[in-house]
Coordinates of C-alpha atoms and ligand atoms in Angstrom, one line a residue:
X225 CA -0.2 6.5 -20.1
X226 CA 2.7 4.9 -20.8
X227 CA 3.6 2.5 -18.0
X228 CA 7.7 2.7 -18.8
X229 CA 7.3 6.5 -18.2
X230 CA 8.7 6.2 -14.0
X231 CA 6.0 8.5 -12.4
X232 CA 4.9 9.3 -8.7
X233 CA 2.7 6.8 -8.6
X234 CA 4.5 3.6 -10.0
X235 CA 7.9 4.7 -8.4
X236 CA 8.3 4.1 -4.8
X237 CA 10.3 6.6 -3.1
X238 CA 13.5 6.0 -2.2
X239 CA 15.4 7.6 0.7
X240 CA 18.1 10.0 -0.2
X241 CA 21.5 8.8 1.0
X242 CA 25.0 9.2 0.6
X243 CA 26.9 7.0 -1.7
X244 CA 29.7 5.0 -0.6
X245 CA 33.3 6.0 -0.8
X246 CA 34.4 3.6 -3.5
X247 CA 31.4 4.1 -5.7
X248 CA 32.4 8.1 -5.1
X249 CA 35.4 7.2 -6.9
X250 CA 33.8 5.5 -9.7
X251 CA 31.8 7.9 -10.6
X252 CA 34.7 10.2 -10.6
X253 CA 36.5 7.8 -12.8
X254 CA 34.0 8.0 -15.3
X255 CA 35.0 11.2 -16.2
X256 CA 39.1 11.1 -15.4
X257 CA 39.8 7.5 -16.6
X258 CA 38.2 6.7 -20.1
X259 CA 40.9 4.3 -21.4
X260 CA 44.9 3.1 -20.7
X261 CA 46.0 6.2 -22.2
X262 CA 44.1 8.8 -19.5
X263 CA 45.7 6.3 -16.8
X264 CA 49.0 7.0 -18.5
X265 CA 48.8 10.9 -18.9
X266 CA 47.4 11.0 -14.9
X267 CA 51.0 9.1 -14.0
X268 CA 53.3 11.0 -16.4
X269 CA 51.6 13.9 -14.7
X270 CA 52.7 13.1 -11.3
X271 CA 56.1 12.0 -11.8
X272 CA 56.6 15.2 -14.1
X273 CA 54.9 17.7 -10.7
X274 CA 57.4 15.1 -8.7
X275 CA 60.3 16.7 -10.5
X276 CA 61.3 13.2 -12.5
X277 CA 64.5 13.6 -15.2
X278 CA 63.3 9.9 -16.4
X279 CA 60.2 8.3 -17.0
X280 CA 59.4 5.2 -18.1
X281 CA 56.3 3.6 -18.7
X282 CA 55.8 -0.4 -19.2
X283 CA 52.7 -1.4 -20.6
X284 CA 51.3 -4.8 -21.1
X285 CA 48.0 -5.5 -23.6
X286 CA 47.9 -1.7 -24.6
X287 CA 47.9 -0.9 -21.2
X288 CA 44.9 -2.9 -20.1
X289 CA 46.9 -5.8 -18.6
X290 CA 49.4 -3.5 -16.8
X291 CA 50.8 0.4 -16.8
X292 CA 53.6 0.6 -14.8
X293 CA 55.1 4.9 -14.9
X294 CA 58.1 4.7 -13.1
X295 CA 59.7 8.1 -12.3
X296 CA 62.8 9.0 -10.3
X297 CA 61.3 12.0 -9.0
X298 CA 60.9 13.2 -5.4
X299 CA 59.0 10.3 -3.9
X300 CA 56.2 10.5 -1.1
X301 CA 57.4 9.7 2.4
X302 CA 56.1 6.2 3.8
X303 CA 53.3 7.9 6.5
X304 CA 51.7 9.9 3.0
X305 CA 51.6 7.0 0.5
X306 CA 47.6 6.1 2.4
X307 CA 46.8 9.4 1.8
X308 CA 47.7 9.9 -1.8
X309 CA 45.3 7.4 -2.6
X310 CA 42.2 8.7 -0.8
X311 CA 40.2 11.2 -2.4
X312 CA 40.5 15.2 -3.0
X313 CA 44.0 14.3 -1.1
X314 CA 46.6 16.9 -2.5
X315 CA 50.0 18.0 -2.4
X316 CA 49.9 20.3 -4.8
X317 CA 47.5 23.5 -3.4
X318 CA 46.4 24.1 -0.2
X319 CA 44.0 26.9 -0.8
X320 CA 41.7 29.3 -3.2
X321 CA 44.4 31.2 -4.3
X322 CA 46.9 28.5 -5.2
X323 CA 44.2 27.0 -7.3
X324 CA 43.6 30.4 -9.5
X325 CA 47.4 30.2 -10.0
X326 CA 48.1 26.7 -9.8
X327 CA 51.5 25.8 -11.8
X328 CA 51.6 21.8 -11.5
X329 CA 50.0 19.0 -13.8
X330 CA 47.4 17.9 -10.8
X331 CA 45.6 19.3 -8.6
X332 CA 42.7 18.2 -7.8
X333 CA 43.4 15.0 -6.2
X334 CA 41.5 12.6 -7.6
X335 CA 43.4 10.7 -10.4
X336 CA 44.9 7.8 -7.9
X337 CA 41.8 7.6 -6.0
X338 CA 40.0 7.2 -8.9
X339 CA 42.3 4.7 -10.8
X340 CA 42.6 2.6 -8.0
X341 CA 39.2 2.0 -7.9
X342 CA 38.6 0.9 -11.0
X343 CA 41.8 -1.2 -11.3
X344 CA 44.1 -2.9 -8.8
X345 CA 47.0 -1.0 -8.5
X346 CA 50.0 -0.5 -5.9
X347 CA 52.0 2.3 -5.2
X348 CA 56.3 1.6 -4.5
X349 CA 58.1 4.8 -3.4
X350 CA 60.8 6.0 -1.8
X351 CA 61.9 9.9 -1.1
X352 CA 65.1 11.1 -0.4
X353 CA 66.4 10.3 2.8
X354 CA 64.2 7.6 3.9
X355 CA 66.0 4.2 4.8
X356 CA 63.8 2.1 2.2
X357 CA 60.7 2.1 -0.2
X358 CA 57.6 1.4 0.9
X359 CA 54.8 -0.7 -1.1
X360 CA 51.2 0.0 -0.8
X361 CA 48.8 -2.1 -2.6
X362 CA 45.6 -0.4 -3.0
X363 CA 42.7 -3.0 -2.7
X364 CA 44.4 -4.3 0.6
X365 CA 45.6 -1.5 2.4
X366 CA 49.1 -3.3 2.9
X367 CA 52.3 -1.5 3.4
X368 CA 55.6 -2.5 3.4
X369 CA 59.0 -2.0 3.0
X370 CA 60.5 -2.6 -0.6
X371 CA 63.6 -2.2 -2.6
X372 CA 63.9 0.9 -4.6
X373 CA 66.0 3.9 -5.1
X374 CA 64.7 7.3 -5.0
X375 CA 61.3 7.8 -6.9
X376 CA 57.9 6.5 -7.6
X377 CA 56.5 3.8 -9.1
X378 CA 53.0 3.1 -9.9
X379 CA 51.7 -0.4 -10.8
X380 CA 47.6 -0.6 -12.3
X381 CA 46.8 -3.8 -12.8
X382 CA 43.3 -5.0 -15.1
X383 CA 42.3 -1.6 -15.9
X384 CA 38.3 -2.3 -15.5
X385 CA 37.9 -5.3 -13.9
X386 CA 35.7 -4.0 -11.7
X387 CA 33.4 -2.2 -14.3
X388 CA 33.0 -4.7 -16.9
X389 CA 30.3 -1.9 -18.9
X390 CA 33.7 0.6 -19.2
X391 CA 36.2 -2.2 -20.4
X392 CA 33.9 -3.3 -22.9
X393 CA 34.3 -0.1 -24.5
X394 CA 37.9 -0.4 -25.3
X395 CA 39.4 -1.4 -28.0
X396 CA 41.9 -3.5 -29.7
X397 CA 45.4 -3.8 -27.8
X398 CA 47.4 -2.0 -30.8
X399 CA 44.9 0.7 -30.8
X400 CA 44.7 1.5 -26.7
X401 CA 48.7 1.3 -27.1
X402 CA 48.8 3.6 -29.9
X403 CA 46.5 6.2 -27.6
X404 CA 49.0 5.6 -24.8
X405 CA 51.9 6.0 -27.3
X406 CA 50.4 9.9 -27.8
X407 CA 49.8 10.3 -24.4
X408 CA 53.4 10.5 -23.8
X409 CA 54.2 11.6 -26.7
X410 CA 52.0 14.8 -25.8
X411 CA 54.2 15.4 -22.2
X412 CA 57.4 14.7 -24.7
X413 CA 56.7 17.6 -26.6
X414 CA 56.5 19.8 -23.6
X415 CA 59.9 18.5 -21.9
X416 CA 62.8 18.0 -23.8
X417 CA 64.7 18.3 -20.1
X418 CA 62.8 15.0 -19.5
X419 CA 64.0 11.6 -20.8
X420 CA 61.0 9.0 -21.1
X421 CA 60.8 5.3 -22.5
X422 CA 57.9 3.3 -23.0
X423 CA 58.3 -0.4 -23.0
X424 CA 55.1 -2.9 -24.9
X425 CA 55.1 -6.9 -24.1
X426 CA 58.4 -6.2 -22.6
X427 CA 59.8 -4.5 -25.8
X428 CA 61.2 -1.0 -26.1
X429 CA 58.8 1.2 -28.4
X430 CA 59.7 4.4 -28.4
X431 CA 62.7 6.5 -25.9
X432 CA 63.4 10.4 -26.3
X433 CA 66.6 11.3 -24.4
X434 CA 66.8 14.0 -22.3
X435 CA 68.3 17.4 -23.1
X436 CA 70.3 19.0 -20.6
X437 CA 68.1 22.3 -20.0
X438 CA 65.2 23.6 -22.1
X439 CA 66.5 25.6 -25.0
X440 CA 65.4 26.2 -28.7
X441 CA 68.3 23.2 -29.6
X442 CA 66.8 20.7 -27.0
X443 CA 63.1 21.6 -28.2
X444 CA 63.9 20.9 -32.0
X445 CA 65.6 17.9 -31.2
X446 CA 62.7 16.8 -29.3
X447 CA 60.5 18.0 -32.0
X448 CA 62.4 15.7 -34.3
X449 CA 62.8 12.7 -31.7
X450 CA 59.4 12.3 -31.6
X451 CA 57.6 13.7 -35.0
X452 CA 59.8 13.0 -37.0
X453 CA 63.6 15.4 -38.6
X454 CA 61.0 16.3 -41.2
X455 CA 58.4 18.4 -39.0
X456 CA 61.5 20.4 -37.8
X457 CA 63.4 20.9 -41.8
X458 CA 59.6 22.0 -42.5
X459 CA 59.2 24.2 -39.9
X460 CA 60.0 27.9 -38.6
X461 CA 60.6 29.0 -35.2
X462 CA 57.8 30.9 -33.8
X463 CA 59.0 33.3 -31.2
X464 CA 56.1 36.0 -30.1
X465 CA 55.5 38.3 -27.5
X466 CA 52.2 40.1 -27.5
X467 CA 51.2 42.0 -24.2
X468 CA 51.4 39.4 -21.6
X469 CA 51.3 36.5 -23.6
X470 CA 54.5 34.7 -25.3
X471 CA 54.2 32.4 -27.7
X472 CA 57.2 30.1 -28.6
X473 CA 57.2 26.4 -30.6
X474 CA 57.6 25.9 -34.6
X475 CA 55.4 26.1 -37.3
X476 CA 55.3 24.1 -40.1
X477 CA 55.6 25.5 -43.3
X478 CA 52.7 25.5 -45.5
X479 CA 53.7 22.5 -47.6
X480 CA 54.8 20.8 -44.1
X481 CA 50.4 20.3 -44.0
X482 CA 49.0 17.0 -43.8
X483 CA 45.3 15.6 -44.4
X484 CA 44.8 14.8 -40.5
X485 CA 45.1 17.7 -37.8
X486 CA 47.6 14.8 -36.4
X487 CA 50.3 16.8 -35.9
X488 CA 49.0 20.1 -33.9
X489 CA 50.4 21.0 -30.3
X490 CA 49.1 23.2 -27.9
X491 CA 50.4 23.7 -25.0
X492 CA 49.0 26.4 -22.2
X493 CA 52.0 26.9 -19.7
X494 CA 53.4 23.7 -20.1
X495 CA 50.2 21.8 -20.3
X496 CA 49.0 19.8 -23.4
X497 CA 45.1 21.2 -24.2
X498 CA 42.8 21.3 -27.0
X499 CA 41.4 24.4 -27.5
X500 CA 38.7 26.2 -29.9
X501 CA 40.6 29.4 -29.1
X502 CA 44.0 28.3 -30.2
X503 CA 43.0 26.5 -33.1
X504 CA 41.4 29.2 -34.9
X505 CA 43.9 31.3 -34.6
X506 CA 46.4 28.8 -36.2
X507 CA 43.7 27.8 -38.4
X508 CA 43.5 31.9 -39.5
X509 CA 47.2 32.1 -39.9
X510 CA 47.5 29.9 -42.5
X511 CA 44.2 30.9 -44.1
X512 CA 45.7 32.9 -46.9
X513 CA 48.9 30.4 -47.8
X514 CA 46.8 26.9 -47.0
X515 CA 44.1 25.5 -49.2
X516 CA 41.1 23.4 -48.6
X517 CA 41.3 20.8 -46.1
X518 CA 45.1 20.9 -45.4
X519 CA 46.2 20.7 -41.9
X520 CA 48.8 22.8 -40.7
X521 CA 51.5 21.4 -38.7
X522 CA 52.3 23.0 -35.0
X523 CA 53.7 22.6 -31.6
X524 CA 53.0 25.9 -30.1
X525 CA 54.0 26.9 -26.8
X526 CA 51.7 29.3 -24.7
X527 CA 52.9 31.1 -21.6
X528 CA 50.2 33.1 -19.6
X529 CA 49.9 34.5 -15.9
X530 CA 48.5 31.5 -14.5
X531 CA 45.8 33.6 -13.5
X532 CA 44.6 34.7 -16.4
X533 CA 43.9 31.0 -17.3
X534 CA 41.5 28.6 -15.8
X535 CA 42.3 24.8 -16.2
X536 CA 39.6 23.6 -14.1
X537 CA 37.0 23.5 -16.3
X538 CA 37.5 19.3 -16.7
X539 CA 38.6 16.9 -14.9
X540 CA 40.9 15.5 -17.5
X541 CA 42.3 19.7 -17.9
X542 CA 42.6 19.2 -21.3
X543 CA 40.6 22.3 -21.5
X544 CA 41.3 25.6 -20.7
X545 CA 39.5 29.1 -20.4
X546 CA 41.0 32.3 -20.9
X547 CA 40.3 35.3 -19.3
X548 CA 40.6 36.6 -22.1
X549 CA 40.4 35.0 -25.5
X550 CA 40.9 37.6 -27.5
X551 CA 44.1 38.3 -26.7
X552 CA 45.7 35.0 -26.5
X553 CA 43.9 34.8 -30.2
X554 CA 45.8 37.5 -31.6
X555 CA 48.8 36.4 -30.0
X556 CA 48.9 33.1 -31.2
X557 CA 47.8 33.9 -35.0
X558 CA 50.4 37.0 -35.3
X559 CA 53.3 34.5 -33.9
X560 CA 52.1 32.0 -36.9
X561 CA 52.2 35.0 -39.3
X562 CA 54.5 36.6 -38.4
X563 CA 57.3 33.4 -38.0
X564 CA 55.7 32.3 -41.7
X565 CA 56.5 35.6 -43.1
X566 CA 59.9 36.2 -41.8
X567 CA 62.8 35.1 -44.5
X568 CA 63.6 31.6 -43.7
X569 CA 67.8 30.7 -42.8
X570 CA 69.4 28.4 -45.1
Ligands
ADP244 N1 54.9 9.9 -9.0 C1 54.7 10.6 -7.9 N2 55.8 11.1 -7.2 C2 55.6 11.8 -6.0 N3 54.4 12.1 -5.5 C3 53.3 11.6 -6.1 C4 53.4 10.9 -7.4 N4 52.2 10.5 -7.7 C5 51.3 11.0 -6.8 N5 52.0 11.7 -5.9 C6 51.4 12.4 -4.7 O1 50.1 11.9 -4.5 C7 49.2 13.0 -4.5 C8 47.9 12.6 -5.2 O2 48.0 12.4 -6.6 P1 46.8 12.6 -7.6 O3 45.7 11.7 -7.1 O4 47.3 12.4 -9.0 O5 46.4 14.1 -7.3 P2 47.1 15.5 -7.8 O6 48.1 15.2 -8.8 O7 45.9 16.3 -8.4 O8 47.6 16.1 -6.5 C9 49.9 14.1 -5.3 O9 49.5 15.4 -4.8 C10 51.4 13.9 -4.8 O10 51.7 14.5 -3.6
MG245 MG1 47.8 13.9 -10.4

C-alpha cells in the first residue's frame, strides 16, 4: 500500500479540539478577504450601512502597504469600538427575522474580525455627541482618545503579514490597485448621493461628487463620472415594473457592446452581485440585435422584497438567491427589451 496514503494505522490519533480565536478568524478570512480590493469593498460597506455622504479611501502599494476608508458616517461610541472587532459582533440584526429581510451591506459580523487578523489594523472613531475620538489598535488592544470629527476611520496596515502563503498570491501593485479601483467603483454606481475619492501613493485617482438625492439626473451623471459620458450618450433608460419586481438603470445600446463583459452592473437592492440569473436575462435581451461575442453594456438596478432574496449564500454576498428566479428573469429581460425597443429622445 502506498505509504503517503494517511491510514488508521500510520496516523496517530489526534484529540479533537477547539481552535483558537484568532486562527477562527483566519479561516474566516480565507473566504471574506482574498486581496486589497475585498478589504476595500468590506470598509466602503460599513461607512455606506454608517450613513457616510463621503468616502475616501487612501491606499498605499495597491492597498497592500495600507487601506485607510475614511467615512463621515455615524461613528461607533468609545465602549463598542472592542466589540466591533470581535467576531459574529453585529449592529446590523439582532434576530432570524431581520436576517431574512436584512437591508444593510453587512451583517454577518465578521469582515473586521477577520481583517484584523490577517493585517494590523486600528480603528479611529467618533459618533455624534461624544467629547473626542477614540483609537483602537487591533493587535494591542489599546484605546485612546484621538482627534477626529464625526465618523469612522479604518487603518489596515500589511495586508498578509501574518499569512505569508495568502500574500504570495497577490499580484503586482498596479494590478491589486486597479481591483480596488472597481471595488469602489462598484458602490459608486449604486450611490450617486454618495461622494467618494480614492487617493494612490498619496495622489488623487479617481473622485465622483455627490448628488444631492438619488434621481434619474444624479444616476446618469454618476454613470458618466465613473464609466465614462459615452456609456450614458449610448444608453437608454430602463425603467420596469413587473409584479413585485422593479427594475431601473440604463442599457447600452447595441452598438454601445464591447469585447469584455467589463462594463455590466447588477445590483440586487442596492447591493453589487454577480448573478447567473441576471445575466441571462440581459444576455437574452440582446440576443436578437447583438452578434457573436459582443458584450452588452448595463448597470441595472434590481429592487425586490428583501425577503424574497437571500444574500447569505457567501461570505463575500456577492451572490444572491431568489425565491424565485423566474420572475426576477422575466423582469429583468422585458426591462432590456422593452427600454431597447422604445423610440429613443433626441
Ligand atoms: N465605518 C463604520 N461606521 C460605523 N460603524 C461601523 C463602521 N464599521 C464597522 N462598524 C460597526 O462595527 C460592526 C462590525 O462590522 P463588520 O465586522 O463589518 O460586521 P457587519 O458589517 O456585518 O455588521 C458593524 O455592525 C458596525 O456596528
Ligand atoms: Mg461589514
Amino acid at each position: 500500500m502506498n505509504a503517503s496514503i494517511p491510514s488508521s494505522d500510520t496516523l496517530p490519533r489526534r484529540p479533537i479540539r477547539d481552535l483558537p480565536d484568532e486562527l477562527i478568524s483566519q479561516i474566516a478570512a480565507g473566504e471574506v478577504v482574498e486581496r486589497p480590493a475585498s478589504v476595500v469593498r468590506e470598509l466602503v460597506d460599513n461607512a455606506l450601512d454608517a450613513g457616510a455622504r463621503q468616502i475616501n479611501v487612501r491606499l498605499l502599494a495597491g492597498g497592500v502597504r495600507l487601506i485607510s476608508v475614511e467615512d463621515d458616517g455615524g461613528g461607533i461610541p468609545r465602549d463598542e469600538l472592542p466589540v466591533a472587532l470581535r467576531r459574529h459582533a453585529t449592529s446590523k440584526i439582532t434576530d432570524l427575522h431581520d436576517l431574512e429581510t436584512v437591508a444593510t451591506m453587512g451583517f454577518r459580523g465578521e469582515a473586521l474580525a477577520a481583517i484584523c487578523s490577517v493585517s494590523e489594523a486600528s480603528i479611529l472613531s467618533r459618533p455624534a455627541g461624544q467629547d473626542s475620538a477614540y483609537l483602537l489598535d487591533a493587535r494591542s488592544g489599546e484605546l485612546r482618545p484621538a482627534a477626529r470629527n464625526q465618523g469612522t476611520t479604518v487603518e489596515v496596515k500589511e495586508l498578509f503579514f501574518s499569512t505569508p502563503a495568502r500574500r504570495k498570491f497577490l499580484k503586482s501593485d498596479a494590478t491589486e490597485l486597479a481591483h480596488c479601483i472597481e471595488s469602489v467603483r462598484r458602490h459608486a454606481l449604486a450611490r450617486p448621493d454618495v461622494g467618494f475619492a480614492i487617493w494612490h501613493e498619496g495622489k488623487l485617482v479617481e473622485q465622483w461628487r455627490a448628488a444631492g438625492s438619488m434621481s434619474d439626473e444624479a444616476l446618469a451623471r454618476r454613470l458618466g463620472d465613473v464609466l465614462g459620458d459615452a456609456f450614458v450618450q449610448n444608453s437608454v433608460t430602463v425603467e420596469h415594473w413587473s409584479g413585485a419586481v422593479h427594475v431601473t438603470g440604463r442599457a447600452g445600446i447595441p452598438d454601445a457592446a464591447r469585447s469584455r463583459p467589463d462594463h455590466q452592473f447588477c445590483y440586487v437592492n442596492g447591493r453589487f452581485v454577480r448573478d447567473k440569473v441576471l445575466t441571462h436575462a440581459s444576455r437574452s435581451a440582446y440576443e436578437d440585435v447583438l452578434h457573436g461575442h459582443k458584450q452588452p453594456v448595463y448597470a441595472l438596478y434590481v429592487e425586490i422584497d428583501p425577503a424574497r432574496v437571500d444574500v447569505n449564500v457567501h461570505p463575500t454576498k456577492i451572490e444572491a438567491r431568489f425565491r424565485d428566479s423566474r420572475e426576477v428573469h422575466q423582469a429583468v429581460r422585458h426591462a432590456i427589451e422593452n427600454a431597447l425597443a422604445a423610440p429613443r429622445a433626441a
